[in-house]
């Protein structure tokens, strides 16, 4: 390959990648949806009626603090300013409830302390359930979560309810410390979709230019699809 060919390929990659990454909004910050709620304020119901045996009344204020965190700008990754309003009925936008132990109650994998399950219609959230456990087993002994722990957990799950995905930055509240269940939401695939399209376009561009042909592109596409399927599992 001569210098001219290398430059042409480099330009091709730049031309494809730059518009692609602007599609993602914040570079490399994964989001389920940029602006999931079509109205404001977002109503929140904190279920203190159906609580598990080890529920602590001090958890309710942790939710309030987590809501205030996001109202004040949160981790700086939202493109809008959320405003919350507490509701008295369970048909609120966001429903928050606690269970005694996630693995036992919901059949979640080990290490899952909470999750957010949004319901989507026409590209917007219409409702989101947040389920949190109040403690976990450490070895054989069960330990209740303290308020600080709960506040971080609620804040993280609320981030999902506001449209954010997981951060790779360990200092970010959206780093998946408390729940590793990446496969919870099929929207994750939508988030990675533009990246996959870009990779395929680059593969076509390069293989076309070098005359490698369809077979290699096909193989590459197959590999991309396999990776995508792995993510979905
Ligand atoms: Zn998470």
Coordinates of N, CA and C and ligand atoms in Angstrom, one line a residue:
X1 N 0.8 -1.2 0.0 CA 0.0 0.0 0.0 C 0.9 1.3 0.0
X2 N 0.7 2.2 -0.9 CA 1.5 3.4 -0.9 C 0.9 4.5 0.0
X3 N 1.6 5.6 0.1 CA 1.2 6.6 1.0 C -0.2 7.2 0.6
X4 N -0.4 7.3 -0.7 CA -1.6 7.9 -1.1 C -2.8 7.1 -0.7
X5 N -2.6 5.8 -0.9 CA -3.7 4.9 -0.5 C -4.0 5.0 1.0
X6 N -2.9 5.0 1.8 CA -3.1 5.1 3.3 C -3.9 6.4 3.6
X7 N -3.5 7.5 3.0 CA -4.2 8.8 3.3 C -5.7 8.7 2.9
X8 N -6.0 8.1 1.7 CA -7.4 8.0 1.3 C -8.2 7.2 2.3
X9 N -7.6 6.1 2.8 CA -8.3 5.2 3.7 C -8.5 6.0 5.1
X10 N -7.5 6.7 5.5 CA -7.6 7.5 6.7 C -8.7 8.5 6.6
X11 N -8.7 9.2 5.5 CA -9.8 10.2 5.3 C -11.2 9.5 5.3
X12 N -11.2 8.4 4.7 CA -12.5 7.6 4.6 C -13.0 7.3 6.0
X13 N -12.0 6.8 6.8 CA -12.4 6.4 8.2 C -12.8 7.7 9.0
X14 N -12.1 8.8 8.9 CA -12.5 10.0 9.6 C -13.9 10.5 9.1
X15 N -14.1 10.4 7.8 CA -15.4 10.9 7.3 C -16.5 10.0 7.8
X16 N -16.3 8.8 8.0 CA -17.4 7.9 8.5 C -17.5 8.0 10.0
X17 N -16.4 8.1 10.7 CA -16.5 8.0 12.2 C -17.0 9.3 12.8
X18 N -16.6 10.5 12.2 CA -17.0 11.8 12.9 C -18.5 12.0 12.9
X19 N -19.2 11.9 11.7 CA -20.7 12.1 11.8 C -21.3 11.0 12.7
X20 N -20.7 9.8 12.7 CA -21.2 8.7 13.5 C -21.2 9.0 15.0
X21 N -20.1 9.5 15.4 CA -20.0 9.7 16.9 C -20.8 10.8 17.3
X22 N -21.1 11.8 16.4 CA -22.0 12.9 16.9 C -23.4 12.3 17.0
X23 N -23.7 11.3 16.3 CA -25.1 10.6 16.5 C -25.2 10.1 17.9
X24 N -24.1 9.7 18.5 CA -24.2 9.2 19.9 C -24.4 10.2 20.9
X25 N -24.4 11.5 20.6 CA -24.5 12.6 21.5 C -23.1 12.7 22.2
X26 N -23.1 12.4 23.5 CA -21.9 12.4 24.3 C -21.0 11.3 23.8
X27 N -19.7 11.7 23.5 CA -18.9 10.6 22.9 C -18.6 9.5 23.9
X28 N -18.9 8.3 23.5 CA -18.7 7.1 24.4 C -19.5 7.1 25.6
X29 N -20.4 8.0 25.9 CA -21.3 7.9 27.0 C -22.6 7.2 26.6
X30 N -22.8 6.0 27.0 CA -23.9 5.3 26.5 C -25.2 5.7 27.2
X31 N -26.2 5.9 26.3 CA -27.6 6.3 26.8 C -28.6 5.4 26.2
X32 N -29.6 5.1 27.0 CA -30.8 4.4 26.5 C -31.5 5.3 25.5
X33 N -31.8 6.5 26.1 CA -32.5 7.5 25.3 C -32.0 8.9 25.8
X34 N -31.9 9.8 24.8 CA -31.3 11.1 25.1 C -32.2 11.9 26.0
X35 N -33.5 11.9 25.7 CA -34.5 12.5 26.6 C -35.7 11.7 26.7
X36 N -35.7 10.8 27.7 CA -36.8 9.7 27.7 C -38.2 10.2 28.1
X37 N -38.3 11.3 28.8 CA -39.6 11.7 29.3 C -40.1 12.8 28.4
X38 N -41.4 12.8 28.0 CA -41.9 13.8 27.1 C -42.6 14.9 27.9
X39 N -42.5 14.8 29.3 CA -43.2 15.9 30.1 C -42.4 16.1 31.3
X40 N -42.7 17.2 32.0 CA -42.1 17.6 33.3 C -43.2 18.2 34.2
X41 N -43.1 18.0 35.5 CA -42.2 17.2 36.2 C -42.4 15.7 36.0
X42 N -41.4 14.9 36.3 CA -41.5 13.4 36.3 C -42.0 13.0 37.6
X43 N -43.1 12.3 37.7 CA -43.6 11.9 39.0 C -43.0 10.6 39.5
X44 N -42.8 10.5 40.8 CA -42.1 9.4 41.4 C -43.0 8.9 42.6
X45 N -43.2 7.6 42.6 CA -43.9 7.0 43.7 C -42.9 6.1 44.5
X46 N -42.8 6.4 45.8 CA -41.9 5.6 46.6 C -42.8 4.6 47.4
X47 N -42.7 3.4 47.2 CA -43.6 2.4 47.8 C -43.2 2.1 49.2
X48 N -43.8 2.7 50.2 CA -43.5 2.4 51.6 C -44.6 1.5 52.2
X49 N -45.5 1.0 51.3 CA -46.6 0.2 51.8 C -46.2 -1.3 51.8
X50 N -45.7 -1.7 50.6 CA -45.3 -3.1 50.4 C -43.8 -3.2 50.7
X51 N -43.4 -3.2 51.9 CA -41.9 -3.2 52.2 C -41.5 -4.5 52.8
X52 N -40.3 -5.0 52.5 CA -39.8 -6.2 53.1 C -39.4 -6.1 54.6
X53 N -39.2 -7.2 55.3 CA -39.0 -7.2 56.7 C -37.8 -6.2 57.1
X54 N -36.8 -6.2 56.3 CA -35.6 -5.4 56.8 C -35.6 -4.0 56.1
X55 N -36.8 -3.5 55.6 CA -36.8 -2.2 55.1 C -36.6 -1.2 56.2
X56 N -35.8 -0.2 55.9 CA -35.6 0.9 56.9 C -36.2 2.2 56.5
X57 N -37.0 2.8 57.4 CA -37.6 4.1 57.1 C -36.6 5.2 56.6
X58 N -35.3 5.0 56.9 CA -34.3 5.9 56.5 C -34.0 5.8 55.0
X59 N -34.5 4.8 54.4 CA -34.3 4.7 52.9 C -35.1 5.7 52.1
X60 N -36.2 6.1 52.6 CA -37.0 7.1 51.9 C -36.2 8.4 51.7
X61 N -35.6 8.9 52.7 CA -34.8 10.2 52.5 C -33.6 9.9 51.5
X62 N -33.1 8.7 51.4 CA -32.0 8.5 50.5 C -32.5 8.7 49.0
X63 N -33.8 8.3 48.8 CA -34.4 8.5 47.5 C -34.5 10.0 47.2
X64 N -35.0 10.8 48.2 CA -35.1 12.2 48.1 C -33.8 12.9 47.7
X65 N -32.7 12.4 48.4 CA -31.4 13.0 48.1 C -30.9 12.6 46.7
X66 N -31.2 11.4 46.3 CA -30.9 10.9 45.0 C -31.6 11.8 43.9
X67 N -32.9 12.1 44.2 CA -33.7 12.9 43.2 C -33.1 14.3 43.1
X68 N -32.7 14.8 44.3 CA -32.1 16.2 44.3 C -30.7 16.2 43.6
X69 N -30.0 15.1 43.7 CA -28.7 15.0 43.0 C -28.9 15.1 41.5
X70 N -29.9 14.5 40.9 CA -30.1 14.6 39.5 C -30.7 15.9 39.1
X71 N -31.6 16.5 40.0 CA -32.1 17.8 39.7 C -31.1 18.9 39.6
X72 N -30.0 18.7 40.5 CA -28.9 19.7 40.5 C -27.8 19.4 39.4
X73 N -28.1 18.5 38.5 CA -27.2 18.3 37.4 C -26.5 16.9 37.4
X74 N -26.6 16.2 38.5 CA -26.1 14.8 38.6 C -24.7 14.7 38.2
X75 N -24.4 13.7 37.3 CA -23.0 13.5 36.9 C -22.6 14.3 35.6
X76 N -23.5 15.2 35.2 CA -23.2 16.1 34.1 C -23.4 15.5 32.8
X77 N -24.0 14.3 32.7 CA -24.2 13.7 31.4 C -25.6 13.8 30.8
X78 N -26.5 14.4 31.5 CA -27.9 14.6 31.0 C -27.9 15.8 30.1
X79 N -28.7 15.8 29.0 CA -28.8 16.9 28.1 C -30.0 17.8 28.5
X80 N -30.7 17.4 29.6 CA -31.8 18.2 30.0 C -31.8 18.3 31.6
X81 N -32.6 19.1 32.1 CA -32.7 19.2 33.6 C -34.0 18.6 34.1
X82 N -33.8 17.4 34.8 CA -35.0 16.8 35.3 C -35.6 17.5 36.5
X83 N -36.9 17.5 36.5 CA -37.7 18.0 37.7 C -38.6 16.9 38.2
X84 N -38.5 16.6 39.4 CA -39.3 15.5 40.0 C -40.4 16.0 40.9
X85 N -41.5 15.2 41.0 CA -42.6 15.5 41.9 C -43.0 14.1 42.5
X86 N -43.1 14.1 43.8 CA -43.5 12.9 44.5 C -45.0 12.7 44.3
X87 N -45.4 11.5 44.0 CA -46.8 11.1 43.8 C -47.3 10.2 44.9
X88 N -48.6 10.2 45.1 CA -49.2 9.3 46.1 C -49.7 8.0 45.5
X89 N -49.7 7.9 44.2 CA -50.2 6.7 43.6 C -49.2 5.9 42.8
X90 N -49.4 4.6 42.7 CA -48.3 3.8 42.1 C -48.3 3.9 40.5
X91 N -49.2 4.7 40.0 CA -49.2 4.8 38.5 C -48.3 6.1 38.1
X92 N -47.4 6.4 39.0 CA -46.5 7.5 38.7 C -45.5 7.1 37.6
X93 N -44.8 8.1 37.1 CA -43.8 7.8 36.0 C -42.8 6.7 36.5
X94 N -42.2 7.0 37.6 CA -41.2 6.1 38.2 C -41.7 5.5 39.5
X95 N -41.7 4.2 39.5 CA -42.2 3.5 40.7 C -41.0 2.8 41.4
X96 N -40.8 3.2 42.7 CA -39.6 2.6 43.4 C -40.1 1.7 44.5
X97 N -39.5 0.5 44.5 CA -39.9 -0.5 45.5 C -38.7 -1.2 46.0
X98 N -38.8 -1.8 47.2 CA -37.7 -2.6 47.8 C -38.2 -4.1 47.9
X99 N -37.2 -4.9 47.8 CA -37.4 -6.4 48.1 C -36.3 -6.8 49.1
X100 N -36.5 -7.9 49.8 CA -35.6 -8.4 50.8 C -34.2 -8.7 50.2
X101 N -34.3 -9.6 49.2 CA -33.1 -10.0 48.5 C -33.3 -10.2 47.0
X102 N -32.6 -9.6 46.2 CA -32.8 -9.6 44.8 C -32.8 -11.0 44.2
X103 N -31.8 -11.8 44.5 CA -31.6 -13.1 43.9 C -32.8 -14.0 44.3
X104 N -33.3 -13.9 45.5 CA -34.4 -14.8 46.0 C -35.7 -14.3 45.4
X105 N -35.9 -13.0 45.4 CA -37.3 -12.5 45.0 C -37.5 -12.5 43.5
X106 N -36.4 -12.0 42.8 CA -36.6 -11.8 41.4 C -35.9 -12.8 40.5
X107 N -35.1 -13.7 41.1 CA -34.4 -14.7 40.3 C -33.2 -14.0 39.6
X108 N -32.8 -12.9 40.0 CA -31.7 -12.2 39.4 C -30.4 -12.9 39.7
X109 N -29.4 -12.7 38.9 CA -28.1 -13.3 39.1 C -27.5 -12.7 40.4
X110 N -26.5 -13.5 40.9 CA -25.8 -13.0 42.1 C -25.1 -11.7 41.8
X111 N -25.1 -10.8 42.8 CA -24.4 -9.6 42.6 C -25.3 -8.4 42.2
X112 N -26.5 -8.8 41.9 CA -27.5 -7.7 41.4 C -28.2 -7.2 42.7
X113 N -28.0 -5.9 42.9 CA -28.6 -5.2 44.0 C -29.8 -4.4 43.7
X114 N -29.9 -4.1 42.4 CA -31.1 -3.3 42.0 C -31.2 -3.2 40.5
X115 N -32.3 -2.9 40.0 CA -32.4 -2.7 38.6 C -33.5 -1.7 38.2
X116 N -33.4 -1.1 37.0 CA -34.5 -0.2 36.5 C -35.0 -0.8 35.2
X117 N -36.3 -0.9 35.2 CA -37.0 -1.5 34.0 C -37.9 -0.5 33.4
X118 N -37.4 0.2 32.3 CA -38.3 1.1 31.7 C -39.2 0.5 30.7
X119 N -40.4 1.0 30.5 CA -41.3 0.6 29.5 C -41.4 1.7 28.4
X120 N -41.2 1.3 27.2 CA -41.0 2.3 26.1 C -42.2 2.2 25.1
X121 N -42.6 3.4 24.7 CA -43.6 3.4 23.6 C -43.2 4.6 22.7
X122 N -43.2 4.4 21.4 CA -42.8 5.5 20.5 C -41.6 6.2 20.8
X123 N -40.6 5.5 21.3 CA -39.2 6.1 21.5 C -39.2 6.9 22.8
X124 N -40.1 6.8 23.7 CA -40.1 7.5 24.9 C -40.4 6.5 26.1
X125 N -40.0 6.9 27.3 CA -40.4 6.1 28.4 C -41.8 6.4 28.7
X126 N -42.6 5.4 29.1 CA -44.0 5.7 29.6 C -44.1 5.4 31.0
X127 N -43.1 4.6 31.5 CA -43.1 4.2 32.9 C -41.8 3.5 33.2
X128 N -41.3 3.6 34.4 CA -40.1 2.9 34.8 C -40.2 2.4 36.2
X129 N -39.9 1.1 36.4 CA -39.9 0.4 37.7 C -38.5 0.3 38.2
X130 N -38.3 0.7 39.4 CA -36.9 0.6 40.1 C -37.1 -0.4 41.2
X131 N -36.4 -1.5 41.2 CA -36.5 -2.5 42.3 C -35.1 -2.5 43.0
X132 N -35.1 -2.4 44.3 CA -33.9 -2.4 45.1 C -34.0 -3.4 46.2
X133 N -32.8 -4.0 46.5 CA -32.8 -5.0 47.6 C -32.3 -4.2 48.9
X134 N -32.7 -4.7 50.0 CA -32.3 -4.0 51.3 C -31.1 -4.6 51.9
X135 N -30.6 -5.7 51.4 CA -29.4 -6.3 51.9 C -28.9 -7.5 51.1
X136 N -27.8 -8.0 51.5 CA -27.3 -9.2 50.7 C -26.5 -10.1 51.6
X137 N -26.2 -11.3 51.1 CA -25.4 -12.2 51.9 C -23.9 -11.9 51.7
X138 N -23.2 -11.8 52.9 CA -21.8 -11.7 52.8 C -21.3 -13.0 53.4
X139 N -20.8 -13.9 52.6 CA -20.5 -15.3 53.1 C -21.9 -15.9 53.4
X140 N -22.0 -16.3 54.6 CA -23.3 -16.9 55.0 C -24.2 -16.0 55.8
X141 N -23.6 -14.8 56.2 CA -24.4 -13.9 57.0 C -25.1 -12.8 56.1
X142 N -26.3 -12.5 56.4 CA -27.0 -11.5 55.7 C -26.8 -10.2 56.3
X143 N -26.5 -9.2 55.4 CA -26.2 -7.8 55.9 C -27.1 -6.8 55.3
X144 N -27.6 -6.0 56.1 CA -28.5 -4.9 55.6 C -27.7 -3.8 55.0
X145 N -28.1 -3.2 53.9 CA -27.4 -2.0 53.3 C -27.6 -0.8 54.2
X146 N -26.5 0.0 54.4 CA -26.6 1.2 55.1 C -27.2 2.3 54.2
X147 N -27.5 3.5 54.8 CA -28.1 4.5 54.0 C -27.2 5.0 52.9
X148 N -25.9 5.1 53.1 CA -25.0 5.6 52.1 C -25.0 4.7 50.9
X149 N -24.9 3.4 51.2 CA -25.0 2.4 50.1 C -26.3 2.5 49.4
X150 N -27.4 2.6 50.1 CA -28.7 2.7 49.4 C -28.8 3.9 48.6
X151 N -28.2 5.1 49.1 CA -28.3 6.3 48.3 C -27.6 6.2 47.0
X152 N -26.4 5.5 47.0 CA -25.7 5.3 45.7 C -26.4 4.4 44.8
X153 N -27.0 3.4 45.4 CA -27.8 2.4 44.6 C -29.0 3.1 43.9
X154 N -29.7 3.9 44.7 CA -30.9 4.6 44.1 C -30.5 5.6 43.1
X155 N -29.4 6.3 43.4 CA -28.9 7.3 42.4 C -28.6 6.7 41.1
X156 N -27.9 5.5 41.1 CA -27.5 4.8 39.9 C -28.8 4.4 39.1
X157 N -29.7 3.8 39.8 CA -30.9 3.3 39.1 C -31.7 4.5 38.6
X158 N -31.8 5.6 39.3 CA -32.5 6.8 38.8 C -31.8 7.3 37.5
X159 N -30.5 7.1 37.4 CA -29.8 7.5 36.2 C -30.3 6.7 35.0
X160 N -30.5 5.4 35.2 CA -31.1 4.6 34.1 C -32.5 5.2 33.8
X161 N -33.3 5.5 34.8 CA -34.7 6.0 34.6 C -34.7 7.3 33.9
X162 N -33.5 8.0 33.9 CA -33.4 9.3 33.2 C -32.8 9.1 31.8
X163 N -32.5 7.9 31.4 CA -32.0 7.6 30.1 C -30.6 7.2 30.0
X164 N -29.8 7.2 31.1 CA -28.4 6.9 31.0 C -28.1 5.4 31.0
X165 N -27.0 5.0 30.3 CA -26.6 3.7 30.4 C -25.4 3.6 31.4
X166 N -24.5 2.6 31.2 CA -23.4 2.4 32.1 C -22.2 3.1 31.7
X167 N -21.5 3.7 32.6 CA -20.2 4.4 32.3 C -19.1 3.4 32.5
X168 N -18.0 3.6 31.8 CA -16.8 2.8 32.0 C -15.9 3.4 33.0
X169 N -16.2 4.6 33.5 CA -15.4 5.4 34.5 C -15.8 4.9 35.9
X170 N -14.9 4.4 36.6 CA -15.2 3.8 37.9 C -15.6 4.9 38.9
X171 N -15.3 6.2 38.6 CA -15.7 7.3 39.5 C -17.1 7.8 39.2
X172 N -17.6 7.3 38.1 CA -19.0 7.8 37.7 C -20.0 7.0 38.4
X173 N -21.1 7.7 38.8 CA -22.2 7.0 39.5 C -22.8 5.9 38.6
X174 N -22.7 6.1 37.3 CA -23.3 5.1 36.4 C -22.4 3.9 36.1
X175 N -21.3 3.8 36.8 CA -20.4 2.6 36.7 C -21.2 1.5 37.4
X176 N -21.3 0.3 36.7 CA -22.1 -0.7 37.3 C -21.5 -1.5 38.4
X177 N -21.4 -0.8 39.6 CA -20.9 -1.5 40.8 C -21.9 -2.4 41.4
X178 N -23.2 -1.9 41.4 CA -24.2 -2.6 42.2 C -25.0 -3.7 41.4
X179 N -25.0 -3.5 40.1 CA -25.7 -4.5 39.4 C -25.0 -4.7 38.0
X180 N -24.7 -5.9 37.8 CA -23.9 -6.2 36.6 C -24.8 -6.7 35.4
X181 N -26.2 -6.6 35.6 CA -27.0 -7.2 34.6 C -27.2 -6.3 33.4
X182 N -26.2 -6.4 32.5 CA -26.1 -5.5 31.3 C -27.2 -5.9 30.3
X183 N -27.7 -7.1 30.4 CA -28.7 -7.6 29.4 C -30.1 -7.2 29.8
X184 N -30.3 -6.4 30.8 CA -31.7 -6.1 31.2 C -32.5 -5.4 30.2
X185 N -31.9 -4.6 29.4 CA -32.7 -3.7 28.5 C -32.3 -3.9 27.1
X186 N -33.2 -4.3 26.2 CA -32.8 -4.4 24.8 C -32.4 -3.1 24.2
X187 N -32.7 -2.0 24.8 CA -32.3 -0.7 24.3 C -30.8 -0.5 24.2
X188 N -30.1 -1.3 25.0 CA -28.6 -1.3 25.0 C -28.2 -1.5 23.5
X189 N -28.9 -2.4 22.9 CA -28.5 -2.7 21.5 C -28.7 -1.5 20.6
X190 N -29.8 -0.8 20.8 CA -30.1 0.4 20.1 C -29.0 1.5 20.3
X191 N -28.5 1.5 21.5 CA -27.4 2.5 21.8 C -26.2 2.2 21.0
X192 N -25.8 0.9 20.9 CA -24.6 0.5 20.2 C -24.8 0.4 18.7
X193 N -26.1 0.5 18.2 CA -26.4 0.4 16.8 C -25.6 1.3 15.9
X194 N -25.5 2.6 16.2 CA -24.8 3.5 15.3 C -23.3 3.1 15.1
X195 N -22.7 2.6 16.2 CA -21.3 2.1 16.2 C -21.2 0.9 15.3
X196 N -22.1 0.0 15.3 CA -22.1 -1.2 14.5 C -22.2 -0.8 13.0
X197 N -23.1 0.2 12.7 CA -23.3 0.6 11.4 C -22.0 1.2 10.9
X198 N -21.3 2.0 11.7 CA -20.1 2.6 11.3 C -19.0 1.6 11.0
X199 N -18.9 0.6 11.9 CA -17.9 -0.5 11.7 C -18.2 -1.2 10.4
X200 N -19.4 -1.5 10.0 CA -19.8 -2.2 8.8 C -19.4 -1.3 7.6
X201 N -19.7 0.0 7.7 CA -19.4 0.9 6.6 C -17.9 1.0 6.4
X202 N -17.1 1.0 7.5 CA -15.7 1.0 7.3 C -15.2 -0.3 6.7
X203 N -15.8 -1.4 7.1 CA -15.4 -2.7 6.5 C -15.7 -2.7 5.0
X204 N -16.9 -2.2 4.7 CA -17.2 -2.2 3.2 C -16.2 -1.2 2.5
X205 N -16.0 -0.1 3.1 CA -15.1 0.9 2.5 C -13.7 0.3 2.2
X206 N -13.1 -0.3 3.2 CA -11.8 -0.8 3.1 C -11.7 -2.0 2.2
X207 N -12.6 -2.9 2.4 CA -12.6 -4.1 1.6 C -12.8 -3.8 0.1
X208 N -13.7 -2.8 -0.1 CA -14.1 -2.4 -1.5 C -12.8 -1.7 -2.1
X209 N -12.2 -0.8 -1.4 CA -11.1 -0.1 -1.9 C -9.9 -1.0 -2.3
X210 N -9.6 -1.9 -1.4 CA -8.5 -2.8 -1.6 C -8.8 -4.0 -2.5
X211 N -10.1 -4.1 -2.8 CA -10.5 -5.2 -3.7 C -10.4 -6.5 -3.0
X212 N -10.6 -6.5 -1.7 CA -10.6 -7.8 -0.9 C -11.9 -8.5 -1.2
X213 N -13.0 -7.8 -1.5 CA -14.2 -8.5 -1.9 C -15.2 -8.7 -0.8
X214 N -16.3 -9.3 -1.2 CA -17.4 -9.4 -0.4 C -17.3 -10.5 0.7
X215 N -16.5 -11.5 0.4 CA -16.3 -12.6 1.4 C -15.8 -12.2 2.7
X216 N -14.7 -11.4 2.6 CA -14.1 -10.9 3.9 C -15.1 -10.0 4.6
X217 N -15.7 -9.1 3.9 CA -16.7 -8.2 4.5 C -17.8 -9.1 5.2
X218 N -18.2 -10.1 4.5 CA -19.3 -11.0 5.1 C -18.8 -11.6 6.4
X219 N -17.6 -12.1 6.4 CA -17.0 -12.7 7.6 C -17.0 -11.7 8.7
X220 N -16.5 -10.4 8.4 CA -16.4 -9.4 9.4 C -17.8 -9.1 9.9
X221 N -18.8 -9.0 9.0 CA -20.1 -8.7 9.5 C -20.7 -9.8 10.4
X222 N -20.3 -11.0 10.1 CA -20.8 -12.1 10.9 C -20.2 -12.0 12.3
X223 N -18.9 -11.6 12.3 CA -18.2 -11.5 13.6 C -18.9 -10.3 14.4
X224 N -19.2 -9.3 13.8 CA -19.9 -8.1 14.4 C -21.3 -8.6 15.0
X225 N -22.0 -9.4 14.2 CA -23.3 -9.8 14.6 C -23.1 -10.8 15.8
X226 N -22.1 -11.6 15.8 CA -21.9 -12.5 16.9 C -21.6 -11.7 18.2
X227 N -20.8 -10.6 18.0 CA -20.5 -9.8 19.2 C -21.8 -9.2 19.7
X228 N -22.6 -8.7 18.8 CA -23.9 -8.1 19.2 C -24.8 -9.1 19.9
X229 N -24.8 -10.3 19.4 CA -25.7 -11.3 20.0 C -25.1 -11.7 21.4
X230 N -23.8 -11.7 21.5 CA -23.2 -12.0 22.8 C -23.7 -10.9 23.8
X231 N -23.7 -9.7 23.4 CA -24.1 -8.6 24.3 C -25.5 -8.7 24.7
X232 N -26.3 -9.3 23.8 CA -27.7 -9.4 24.1 C -28.1 -10.5 25.1
X233 N -27.2 -11.5 25.2 CA -27.4 -12.6 26.0 C -27.5 -12.3 27.5
Ligands
LIG1 ZN1 -26.9 0.0 36.1

